[in-house]
Amino acid sequence: MSPGSTPTNHQYSWHETVKSLRLIGMKIEEHTVRGNSTILECRYDLQGEVLYSVKWYKDGHEFYRYVPRDHPPAQLFPLPGVHVNLTGSDDWKVNLQRLELSSTGRYRCEVSAEAPSFQTVSGHGDMLTVALPDRGPRISGGKPRYQIGDTVSVKCISGLSKPAAQLMWFINGEPVFFISTPTILHIRM
């Protein structure tokens, strides 16, 4: 500083906005029914980034890819138990149709930003596809009337399902508690 000069303070401010791709949330139904449809959702916020791709995986295997700069932007990869309705799917959701027992698994969504950041975020959820009984339970072996003290021996058979249906006995709306354990037979589907 030279004699007679006034001291001055120099203050510099530098503000930079940090862009950060983030996953807002996912929606994957925990339980689905064989033959029905479901929508898998993957919500994200690009926060100023440009979307490169959205990829979906089942049990680690890619089955759907959305790249907005490709024509067409959506691409499918065959996978057993995964039937994608392409017209009902986009970068935010995947529409699965004709669910099968083999549709059960871990589904993961992976979102990636374009250069220069190439940020990637992902999330997952587990889905169990069940087979409901094809008919209601049938009771056989009973008599029209019983006397006090009579032994009742009846059989209840449910329709095929997976997992196996849980059956409970009721008499006049009250649950029955068995003296001996009822026999339960499971048949593989």
CSV table of C-alpha atoms in Angstrom, one decimal:
chain,number,residue,atom,x,y,z
A,1,MET,CA,0.0,0.0,0.0
A,2,SER,CA,1.4,3.4,-0.9
A,3,PRO,CA,1.6,6.4,1.5
A,4,GLY,CA,-1.6,8.4,1.4
A,5,SER,CA,-3.7,5.8,-0.2
A,6,THR,CA,-6.9,4.6,1.4
A,7,PRO,CA,-7.2,1.0,2.3
A,8,THR,CA,-9.9,-0.9,0.4
A,9,ASN,CA,-11.5,-4.2,0.9
A,10,HIS,CA,-12.2,-6.4,-2.0
A,11,GLN,CA,-14.8,-9.1,-1.5
A,12,TYR,CA,-15.7,-11.6,-4.1
A,13,SER,CA,-18.8,-13.8,-4.1
A,14,TRP,CA,-19.1,-16.9,-6.2
A,15,HIS,CA,-22.3,-18.8,-6.3
A,16,GLU,CA,-22.7,-22.1,-8.2
A,17,THR,CA,-25.8,-24.1,-8.3
A,18,VAL,CA,-25.1,-27.8,-7.7
A,19,LYS,CA,-27.3,-29.9,-10.0
A,20,SER,CA,-28.2,-33.2,-8.5
A,21,LEU,CA,-30.4,-35.9,-10.0
A,22,ARG,CA,-32.6,-37.4,-7.3
A,23,LEU,CA,-35.1,-40.2,-7.0
A,24,ILE,CA,-38.3,-38.8,-5.5
A,25,GLY,CA,-40.1,-42.1,-5.0
A,26,MET,CA,-41.2,-45.5,-6.4
A,27,LYS,CA,-44.4,-47.4,-6.5
A,28,ILE,CA,-44.3,-51.1,-6.8
A,29,GLU,CA,-47.3,-53.1,-5.6
A,30,GLU,CA,-46.2,-55.6,-2.9
A,31,HIS,CA,-48.9,-58.2,-3.9
A,32,THR,CA,-50.4,-58.6,-7.4
A,33,VAL,CA,-52.8,-61.2,-8.8
A,34,ARG,CA,-52.0,-63.6,-11.6
A,35,GLY,CA,-53.6,-62.6,-14.8
A,36,ASN,CA,-54.0,-58.9,-13.7
A,37,SER,CA,-51.9,-55.8,-14.6
A,38,THR,CA,-49.8,-53.5,-12.5
A,39,ILE,CA,-48.0,-50.2,-13.1
A,40,LEU,CA,-44.4,-49.8,-11.8
A,41,GLU,CA,-43.6,-46.1,-11.1
A,42,CYS,CA,-40.3,-44.4,-10.8
A,43,ARG,CA,-40.4,-40.7,-10.0
A,44,TYR,CA,-37.3,-38.6,-10.3
A,45,ASP,CA,-36.3,-34.9,-10.3
A,46,LEU,CA,-33.6,-34.0,-12.9
A,47,GLN,CA,-32.9,-30.7,-11.1
A,48,GLY,CA,-31.5,-29.1,-14.3
A,49,GLU,CA,-29.9,-32.2,-15.6
A,50,VAL,CA,-30.8,-33.7,-19.0
A,51,LEU,CA,-32.2,-37.3,-18.9
A,52,TYR,CA,-30.1,-39.9,-20.6
A,53,SER,CA,-32.0,-43.1,-19.8
A,54,VAL,CA,-34.4,-44.9,-17.5
A,55,LYS,CA,-33.9,-48.6,-17.2
A,56,TRP,CA,-36.0,-51.3,-15.4
A,57,TYR,CA,-34.7,-54.6,-14.1
A,58,LYS,CA,-36.3,-57.7,-12.7
A,59,ASP,CA,-34.0,-59.7,-10.5
A,60,GLY,CA,-30.9,-58.0,-12.0
A,61,HIS,CA,-32.0,-58.5,-15.7
A,62,GLU,CA,-33.0,-55.5,-17.8
A,63,PHE,CA,-36.4,-55.7,-19.4
A,64,TYR,CA,-37.3,-52.1,-20.3
A,65,ARG,CA,-35.2,-49.1,-21.4
A,66,TYR,CA,-36.3,-45.6,-22.2
A,67,VAL,CA,-33.8,-43.2,-23.9
A,68,PRO,CA,-35.5,-40.0,-25.0
A,69,ARG,CA,-33.1,-39.3,-27.9
A,70,ASP,CA,-33.6,-42.7,-29.5
A,71,HIS,CA,-36.4,-43.4,-32.0
A,72,PRO,CA,-38.5,-45.0,-30.7
A,73,PRO,CA,-37.4,-44.0,-27.2
A,74,ALA,CA,-38.6,-47.3,-25.5
A,75,GLN,CA,-37.0,-50.6,-26.0
A,76,LEU,CA,-38.0,-54.1,-24.6
A,77,PHE,CA,-35.8,-57.0,-23.6
A,78,PRO,CA,-37.7,-60.4,-23.3
A,79,LEU,CA,-37.9,-61.8,-19.9
A,80,PRO,CA,-40.1,-64.7,-18.6
A,81,GLY,CA,-43.0,-63.5,-16.6
A,82,VAL,CA,-42.6,-59.9,-17.7
A,83,HIS,CA,-45.1,-58.6,-20.3
A,84,VAL,CA,-44.8,-54.9,-20.9
A,85,ASN,CA,-47.6,-52.9,-22.5
A,86,LEU,CA,-45.4,-50.5,-24.5
A,87,THR,CA,-48.2,-48.0,-25.2
A,88,GLY,CA,-48.9,-47.6,-21.4
A,89,SER,CA,-45.2,-47.2,-20.5
A,90,ASP,CA,-42.9,-44.2,-20.6
A,91,ASP,CA,-40.0,-42.7,-18.7
A,92,TRP,CA,-42.0,-42.5,-15.4
A,93,LYS,CA,-43.9,-45.8,-15.5
A,94,VAL,CA,-44.0,-49.3,-16.9
A,95,ASN,CA,-47.3,-51.1,-17.4
A,96,LEU,CA,-47.0,-54.9,-16.8
A,97,GLN,CA,-49.8,-57.0,-18.2
A,98,ARG,CA,-50.8,-60.7,-17.9
A,99,LEU,CA,-48.9,-61.2,-14.6
A,100,GLU,CA,-47.7,-64.8,-13.9
A,101,LEU,CA,-46.4,-66.5,-10.8
A,102,SER,CA,-43.0,-66.0,-12.4
A,103,SER,CA,-43.6,-62.2,-12.4
A,104,THR,CA,-42.6,-62.4,-8.7
A,105,GLY,CA,-39.3,-60.7,-8.0
A,106,ARG,CA,-37.2,-57.6,-7.2
A,107,TYR,CA,-37.9,-54.7,-9.6
A,108,ARG,CA,-35.3,-51.9,-9.9
A,109,CYS,CA,-35.5,-48.6,-11.6
A,110,GLU,CA,-32.3,-46.8,-12.7
A,111,VAL,CA,-32.3,-43.2,-13.9
A,112,SER,CA,-29.2,-41.7,-15.5
A,113,ALA,CA,-28.4,-38.1,-16.5
A,114,GLU,CA,-26.6,-37.0,-19.7
A,115,ALA,CA,-23.0,-35.7,-19.8
A,116,PRO,CA,-21.1,-34.1,-18.2
A,117,SER,CA,-22.4,-35.4,-14.9
A,118,PHE,CA,-23.6,-39.0,-15.9
A,119,GLN,CA,-25.2,-39.1,-12.4
A,120,THR,CA,-27.2,-42.3,-11.8
A,121,VAL,CA,-29.8,-43.0,-9.1
A,122,SER,CA,-31.8,-46.2,-8.5
A,123,GLY,CA,-34.4,-47.7,-6.2
A,124,HIS,CA,-36.1,-51.1,-5.9
A,125,GLY,CA,-39.1,-52.9,-4.6
A,126,ASP,CA,-40.3,-56.5,-4.3
A,127,MET,CA,-43.5,-57.8,-5.9
A,128,LEU,CA,-45.2,-61.1,-5.1
A,129,THR,CA,-47.7,-62.4,-7.7
A,130,VAL,CA,-50.3,-64.7,-6.2
A,131,ALA,CA,-52.8,-67.1,-7.7
A,132,LEU,CA,-56.2,-66.7,-6.1
A,133,PRO,CA,-58.4,-69.9,-5.6
A,134,ASP,CA,-60.2,-70.7,-8.8
A,135,ARG,CA,-63.4,-71.5,-6.8
A,136,GLY,CA,-64.7,-71.2,-3.3
A,137,PRO,CA,-64.2,-73.9,-0.6
A,138,ARG,CA,-66.3,-77.0,-0.7
A,139,ILE,CA,-67.4,-78.9,2.5
A,140,SER,CA,-68.2,-82.6,2.2
A,141,GLY,CA,-68.9,-85.5,4.5
A,142,GLY,CA,-71.4,-83.7,6.8
A,143,LYS,CA,-74.9,-84.8,7.9
A,144,PRO,CA,-77.9,-82.5,7.8
A,145,ARG,CA,-78.4,-82.8,11.6
A,146,TYR,CA,-76.3,-83.7,14.6
A,147,GLN,CA,-77.1,-84.5,18.3
A,148,ILE,CA,-75.3,-83.2,21.2
A,149,GLY,CA,-72.2,-85.3,21.8
A,150,ASP,CA,-72.0,-86.5,18.1
A,151,THR,CA,-68.6,-86.5,16.5
A,152,VAL,CA,-68.4,-84.4,13.4
A,153,SER,CA,-66.1,-85.5,10.6
A,154,VAL,CA,-66.1,-83.2,7.6
A,155,LYS,CA,-63.7,-82.2,4.9
A,156,CYS,CA,-63.1,-78.7,3.4
A,157,ILE,CA,-61.4,-78.4,0.0
A,158,SER,CA,-60.3,-75.1,-1.4
A,159,GLY,CA,-59.6,-74.3,-5.0
A,160,LEU,CA,-56.0,-74.3,-6.2
A,161,SER,CA,-54.1,-71.2,-5.1
A,162,LYS,CA,-50.6,-70.0,-4.5
A,163,PRO,CA,-49.8,-69.5,-1.7
A,164,ALA,CA,-52.1,-72.1,-0.3
A,165,ALA,CA,-55.4,-70.8,1.1
A,166,GLN,CA,-55.7,-70.7,4.8
A,167,LEU,CA,-59.0,-72.3,5.9
A,168,MET,CA,-60.8,-71.7,9.2
A,169,TRP,CA,-63.8,-73.5,10.6
A,170,PHE,CA,-66.8,-71.7,12.1
A,171,ILE,CA,-70.0,-73.0,13.7
A,172,ASN,CA,-72.8,-70.4,13.9
A,173,GLY,CA,-70.3,-67.6,13.3
A,174,GLU,CA,-68.0,-68.8,16.1
A,175,PRO,CA,-64.4,-70.1,15.4
A,176,VAL,CA,-63.9,-73.8,16.0
A,177,PHE,CA,-60.9,-74.9,18.2
A,178,PHE,CA,-59.9,-78.4,17.4
A,179,ILE,CA,-59.1,-81.1,19.9
A,180,SER,CA,-56.8,-82.7,17.3
A,181,THR,CA,-54.9,-81.0,14.6
A,182,PRO,CA,-56.7,-80.9,11.2
A,183,THR,CA,-55.0,-82.5,8.3
A,184,ILE,CA,-53.8,-80.0,5.7
A,185,LEU,CA,-52.7,-81.2,2.3
A,186,HIS,CA,-50.8,-78.9,-0.1
A,187,ILE,CA,-50.7,-79.6,-3.8
A,188,ARG,CA,-48.1,-78.0,-6.1
A,189,MET,CA,-49.4,-75.8,-8.8
